[in-house]
Backbone as numpy.savetxt, mean C-alpha at the origin, in Angstrom:
# Nx Ny Nz CAx CAy CAz Cx Cy Cz
-0.41 20.28 17.65 0.52 19.59 16.87 -0.25 19.74 15.49
0.35 19.72 14.44 -0.06 19.47 13.27 -0.92 18.67 12.67
-2.09 18.66 11.89 -2.82 17.56 11.31 -2.54 16.89 10.23
-2.61 15.49 10.03 -2.25 14.48 8.70 -3.62 14.22 8.39
-3.61 14.45 7.06 -4.84 13.71 6.16 -4.65 13.39 4.94
-5.03 12.19 5.19 -4.99 11.34 3.55 -5.86 11.13 2.88
-6.60 11.41 1.95 -7.35 10.82 1.23 -7.39 10.09 -0.39
-8.30 9.85 -0.80 -8.03 8.82 -2.07 -8.72 9.76 -2.97
-7.74 9.71 -4.55 -8.73 10.47 -5.85 -7.85 9.43 -6.84
-8.78 10.04 -7.84 -8.61 9.53 -9.23 -7.82 10.42 -10.10
-6.18 10.14 -10.71 -5.77 11.12 -11.24 -6.04 11.95 -11.96
-6.58 11.24 -13.33 -7.60 12.16 -14.10 -8.96 11.95 -13.92
-10.05 12.71 -14.26 -11.35 12.82 -14.30 -11.40 12.50 -15.59
-12.59 11.64 -15.78 -13.01 11.32 -17.39 -14.17 11.27 -17.77
-14.97 12.39 -18.45 -16.49 12.09 -18.92 -16.94 11.63 -20.16
-15.96 10.85 -20.12 -16.59 9.79 -21.40 -17.44 8.52 -21.10
-18.45 8.61 -21.60 -19.19 7.44 -21.50 -18.59 5.72 -20.83
-18.80 5.45 -19.52 -18.16 3.88 -19.28 -17.42 3.28 -20.06
-17.97 2.72 -21.46 -17.06 1.84 -21.98 -15.76 2.46 -23.02
-16.09 3.74 -22.71 -14.54 4.07 -23.24 -13.60 5.18 -22.32
-13.77 4.63 -21.63 -13.08 5.19 -19.86 -11.57 4.39 -20.32
-10.68 4.95 -19.81 -9.44 4.61 -19.56 -8.90 4.40 -18.24
-8.26 3.66 -17.66 -7.91 3.05 -16.62 -6.65 4.44 -16.54
-7.02 5.00 -15.01 -6.02 5.87 -14.48 -5.93 5.62 -13.18
-4.58 6.01 -12.21 -4.10 5.65 -11.22 -4.77 6.46 -9.79
-4.78 5.47 -8.59 -5.57 5.86 -7.36 -4.09 6.56 -6.89
-4.80 7.84 -6.45 -3.76 8.62 -5.46 -3.70 9.17 -4.39
-3.38 8.83 -3.39 -3.31 9.21 -2.20 -2.73 11.31 -1.65
-3.92 11.51 -1.68 -3.84 13.16 -1.14 -3.08 13.10 -0.07
-2.04 13.63 0.20 -1.74 13.92 1.37 -1.58 15.41 1.74
-2.04 15.67 3.20 -1.47 17.45 3.63 -1.50 17.28 4.59
0.14 17.87 5.26 0.59 17.86 5.99 1.00 19.52 6.34
0.69 20.35 7.36 1.69 21.06 7.89 1.43 22.29 6.77
0.59 22.39 6.01 0.22 23.26 5.20 0.82 22.56 3.59
1.57 21.62 4.04 2.12 21.46 2.27 1.09 20.10 1.89
0.94 19.99 0.58 0.13 18.93 -0.32 0.79 18.60 -0.97
0.82 17.18 -1.05 1.44 16.73 -2.51 0.21 15.61 -2.96
0.79 14.78 -3.87 -0.26 13.15 -4.13 1.31 12.25 -4.47
0.50 10.54 -3.93 1.40 9.76 -3.96 0.67 8.58 -4.68
0.83 7.94 -6.10 0.15 6.91 -6.55 0.03 5.55 -5.45
-0.95 4.83 -5.32 -1.31 3.81 -4.77 -0.47 2.67 -5.35
-0.19 3.05 -7.04 0.11 1.65 -7.59 -0.75 1.10 -8.60
-2.10 1.35 -8.27 -2.93 0.63 -8.81 -3.67 1.81 -9.86
-4.32 0.97 -11.17 -5.33 1.85 -12.12 -6.73 1.03 -12.35
-7.33 1.94 -12.23 -8.64 1.63 -12.41 -9.46 2.29 -13.27
-10.69 1.72 -13.91 -11.32 3.00 -14.99 -12.43 3.55 -13.57
-12.67 4.75 -14.08 -13.21 5.62 -12.86 -14.69 4.79 -12.17
-15.43 4.25 -13.45 -16.57 3.68 -13.09 -16.46 2.36 -12.12
-15.15 1.78 -11.58 -14.84 1.03 -10.94 -14.27 1.59 -9.73
-14.15 2.28 -9.46 -14.13 2.81 -8.28 -14.97 3.63 -7.73
-15.37 3.47 -6.43 -16.33 3.95 -5.31 -15.66 5.47 -4.44
-15.50 6.56 -5.26 -15.26 7.44 -4.75 -15.71 8.13 -3.21
-16.88 7.71 -2.93 -17.93 8.02 -1.71 -16.85 7.57 -0.59
-16.61 5.62 -0.81 -16.01 4.85 0.12 -14.48 4.56 -0.04
-14.13 5.52 -1.32 -12.77 5.47 -1.32 -11.84 3.80 -1.70
-13.14 2.98 -2.10 -12.73 1.44 -2.06 -12.96 1.16 -3.84
-11.94 0.27 -4.19 -12.04 -0.32 -5.67 -13.58 -1.21 -5.76
-14.59 -1.02 -6.67 -15.49 -1.95 -6.19 -15.64 -3.28 -6.71
-16.46 -4.02 -6.30 -15.88 -5.48 -6.48 -16.21 -6.08 -8.12
-16.29 -5.16 -8.93 -16.53 -5.63 -10.21 -14.97 -6.18 -10.48
-13.79 -5.76 -9.91 -12.34 -5.70 -10.17 -11.98 -6.83 -9.72
-11.13 -7.63 -10.17 -10.06 -9.15 -9.92 -9.28 -8.67 -8.88
-9.85 -9.18 -7.87 -8.24 -8.79 -6.52 -8.66 -7.36 -5.59
-10.08 -7.10 -5.92 -10.58 -6.06 -5.55 -10.42 -5.85 -3.78
-10.66 -7.29 -3.07 -10.46 -7.65 -1.67 -8.79 -6.74 -1.56
-7.83 -7.33 -2.42 -6.30 -7.50 -1.54 -5.98 -6.14 -2.01
-6.59 -5.55 -3.32 -6.07 -3.91 -3.56 -6.63 -3.11 -2.02
-7.86 -3.08 -2.30 -8.52 -2.46 -0.93 -7.85 -2.58 -0.09
-7.24 -3.52 0.74 -7.07 -3.75 1.92 -5.19 -3.19 1.88
-4.61 -3.27 0.45 -3.62 -2.76 0.29 -3.25 -1.63 0.36
-4.24 -0.66 -0.11 -4.38 0.61 -0.35 -4.43 1.15 1.36
-5.62 0.75 2.51 -5.62 0.93 3.23 -4.78 0.75 4.46
-3.84 -0.30 4.11 -2.62 -1.02 5.13 -1.45 0.44 4.43
-1.24 0.56 2.98 -0.41 2.18 2.83 -0.87 3.52 3.10
-2.52 3.22 3.20 -2.92 4.92 3.95 -1.97 4.81 5.41
-2.31 3.72 6.02 -2.19 3.96 7.13 -0.52 3.95 7.80
-0.10 3.37 7.27 1.55 3.51 6.69 1.63 5.19 6.38
1.08 6.22 5.89 1.71 6.76 5.81 1.08 8.07 6.30
-0.02 7.54 7.15 -0.25 8.54 8.54 0.71 8.10 9.29
1.54 7.02 9.52 2.16 6.66 10.58 3.26 7.64 10.66
3.86 7.45 9.12 5.38 8.44 8.95 5.28 9.64 9.12
4.04 9.80 8.65 3.77 11.64 8.88 3.97 12.36 10.68
2.82 11.50 11.36 2.92 11.54 12.68 4.10 11.26 13.38
4.87 10.31 13.25 6.06 10.45 13.68 7.20 11.38 13.09
7.27 11.64 12.28 8.06 13.13 11.69 7.45 14.21 12.44
6.09 14.32 12.55 5.96 15.88 13.43 6.05 15.37 14.97
5.67 14.40 15.18 6.42 14.10 16.57 7.70 14.52 16.81
8.75 14.25 16.02 10.23 14.41 16.02 10.60 16.24 15.67
9.27 16.31 14.74 9.49 17.75 14.38 10.31 17.96 13.21
9.92 16.71 12.42 10.86 16.77 10.65 9.78 17.51 10.19
10.68 17.89 8.91 9.53 18.47 8.28 9.25 17.63 7.07
7.75 17.52 6.60 7.11 16.07 6.20 7.56 16.76 4.54
8.12 16.49 3.61 7.86 16.56 2.01 7.44 15.66 1.46
7.82 15.44 0.36 7.26 14.33 -0.70 8.66 13.49 -0.60
9.59 13.80 -0.55 10.63 13.21 -0.74 11.05 12.48 0.42
10.80 12.90 1.68 10.93 12.66 3.03 10.06 10.96 3.01
8.80 11.73 2.93 7.75 10.51 2.91 7.90 9.32 2.35
8.53 9.52 0.72 8.92 8.73 -0.37 10.15 7.15 0.62
10.35 8.36 1.07 12.02 7.62 1.70 11.78 6.67 2.58
10.59 6.98 3.42 10.75 6.34 4.62 9.43 5.17 4.37
8.91 5.22 3.58 7.31 4.41 3.21 8.20 2.87 2.63
7.46 1.66 2.60 7.95 0.59 2.20 7.49 -0.04 0.85
6.66 1.19 0.16 6.19 1.30 -0.90 6.72 2.27 -1.69
6.78 2.29 -3.03 6.94 3.84 -3.71 6.06 4.70 -4.30
5.21 3.86 -4.27 3.76 4.82 -5.07 3.75 4.51 -6.44
4.66 3.84 -7.25 4.71 3.71 -8.53 4.84 2.20 -9.02
4.22 1.59 -9.71 4.67 0.25 -9.93 5.93 -0.69 -10.56
6.28 0.43 -11.25 7.44 0.27 -11.92 8.79 0.54 -10.76
8.94 0.66 -9.68 9.99 1.54 -8.75 9.51 0.57 -7.39
8.53 -0.32 -7.57 8.58 -1.40 -6.37 9.61 -2.13 -5.95
9.57 -2.16 -4.44 10.48 -3.09 -3.89 9.81 -3.95 -4.20
10.54 -5.67 -4.41 10.42 -6.69 -4.10 9.44 -7.16 -2.92
8.79 -7.78 -3.12 7.77 -8.28 -1.86 8.72 -8.52 -0.11
9.67 -9.42 -0.25 10.79 -9.85 0.45 11.26 -8.22 0.72
11.73 -7.46 0.03 12.44 -6.20 0.49 11.41 -5.27 1.34
10.09 -5.30 0.68 9.15 -4.42 1.31 8.91 -4.92 2.81
9.00 -6.41 2.85 8.44 -6.88 3.96 9.55 -6.63 5.38
11.16 -7.10 4.63 12.32 -6.52 5.63 11.99 -4.95 5.99
11.72 -3.91 5.09 11.81 -2.78 5.44 10.33 -2.14 6.29
9.60 -3.33 6.35 8.61 -3.07 7.03 9.02 -3.84 8.76
9.71 -4.65 8.65 10.08 -5.22 9.95 11.17 -4.44 10.68
11.92 -3.61 9.99 13.18 -2.83 10.55 12.48 -1.31 10.88
11.23 -1.27 10.03 10.44 0.04 10.73 9.87 -0.11 11.56
9.64 -1.34 12.21 8.43 -1.37 13.30 9.40 -1.85 14.70
10.33 -2.12 14.42 11.42 -2.38 15.35 11.55 -1.22 16.09
11.72 -1.34 17.78 11.65 -0.41 18.55 9.91 0.07 19.31
9.18 0.40 17.80 7.74 0.37 18.28 6.71 -0.50 18.78
7.34 -2.11 18.63 6.40 -3.88 18.98 7.62 -4.53 19.57
6.89 -5.16 20.28 7.56 -6.28 21.47 8.47 -7.08 20.20
9.81 -7.53 20.85 10.26 -8.85 19.88 9.78 -9.90 19.98
8.71 -10.30 20.43 7.98 -11.25 19.93 6.93 -11.31 18.99
6.60 -9.84 18.44 5.79 -9.65 17.53 6.94 -9.21 16.22
8.38 -8.85 16.51 8.79 -8.95 15.72 9.19 -10.21 14.97
9.64 -11.11 15.97 9.71 -12.58 15.73 8.72 -12.95 14.82
7.34 -13.12 14.98 6.26 -13.43 14.48 6.26 -12.71 12.93
6.56 -11.49 12.76 7.19 -11.16 11.17 8.12 -11.81 10.67
8.65 -11.89 11.31 10.38 -12.77 10.96 9.74 -14.46 10.42
8.99 -14.76 11.39 8.25 -16.37 11.09 7.67 -16.55 9.90
7.01 -15.40 9.49 5.87 -15.04 8.79 6.71 -15.04 7.33
7.86 -14.41 7.12 9.04 -14.50 6.06 9.35 -15.65 5.81
9.69 -16.18 6.89 10.20 -17.61 6.61 9.38 -18.68 6.00
8.36 -18.32 6.78 7.35 -19.65 5.83 7.09 -19.54 4.79
6.51 -18.06 4.51 6.28 -17.76 2.84 7.71 -17.97 1.85
8.77 -18.12 2.23 9.76 -18.31 1.67 9.85 -19.91 0.97
9.44 -20.70 2.33 9.25 -21.98 2.37 7.87 -22.19 1.36
7.27 -21.67 1.64 5.72 -22.25 0.91 6.61 -21.94 -0.61
6.56 -20.92 -1.01 7.08 -20.23 -2.39 7.95 -21.35 -2.96
9.06 -21.57 -2.18 10.00 -22.41 -2.82 9.32 -24.26 -2.90
8.40 -24.43 -1.54 7.86 -25.66 -2.33 6.74 -25.53 -3.23
5.86 -24.33 -3.93 5.05 -24.57 -4.91 6.00 -24.23 -6.09
6.99 -23.59 -6.06 7.87 -23.19 -6.98 7.08 -22.23 -7.69
7.02 -20.84 -7.21 6.24 -19.86 -7.57 7.07 -18.49 -6.26
7.06 -17.48 -6.97 7.45 -16.27 -6.58 6.27 -15.31 -5.76
7.27 -14.97 -4.71 5.70 -14.50 -4.26 5.87 -12.79 -4.27
4.77 -12.33 -5.20 4.80 -10.47 -5.47 3.21 -9.90 -5.03
3.23 -8.84 -4.86 2.11 -7.91 -4.44 1.26 -8.38 -5.33
1.60 -8.46 -6.44 0.50 -8.81 -7.28 -0.32 -10.17 -7.56
0.51 -11.01 -7.24 -0.06 -12.45 -6.55 -0.88 -12.61 -5.46
-0.35 -11.87 -4.50 -1.58 -11.64 -3.50 -2.86 -11.96 -3.85
-3.41 -12.76 -3.34 -5.32 -12.90 -3.87 -5.68 -13.56 -2.83
-7.25 -14.22 -3.20 -7.75 -15.08 -2.87 -7.54 -16.57 -3.02
-6.69 -16.67 -4.06 -6.47 -18.18 -4.16 -5.06 -18.29 -3.60
-4.27 -17.52 -3.53 -2.77 -17.45 -3.06 -3.13 -17.56 -1.03
-4.42 -16.81 -0.85 -4.61 -16.86 0.82 -4.92 -18.54 1.11
-5.85 -18.99 0.03 -6.42 -20.18 0.23 -5.12 -21.31 0.13
-4.42 -21.07 -0.51 -3.28 -22.05 -0.58 -2.11 -21.89 0.06
-1.89 -20.89 1.01 -1.08 -20.54 1.98 -1.75 -20.92 3.22
-2.66 -20.39 3.02 -3.56 -21.68 4.59 -3.76 -22.72 4.77
-4.04 -23.51 3.47 -3.48 -24.89 3.34 -2.55 -25.58 3.65
-1.29 -24.76 3.18 0.17 -25.17 3.32 0.36 -24.87 5.11
């Protein structure tokens, strides 16, 4: 069976001193069946704020834990989609992969939080028990009620440590 490899890289290497570095996108480098392509994580950082050895945003960036978690979840999703396609003998191209992911890789084109959650629930149907799907649906309902009560919109950018604290208290 073909091997799937997903790693992280920065879009553009910069040689300027740290204080003059510009933000650049963090990219997934995907290799499947001899095909290689890159997909943006949707996050930008200055090279000095990214740990290339551990493929993580450093704690110097606000919301680093949430961003690192999303990057890891999305990496796992890429691997899962690729492995399912290989198992089903579907050629994995960049277009195919982007059509199957719950995120598009660029912030401008990203689905809303609820659209992404719906797509994820749909993606998991058949893979998990109905009780798990019901928990996902209950989570969506609870998040919606929380957003209504707090008079706030839920977005990927807004999910951080403060959001987690407020949601748990709710």
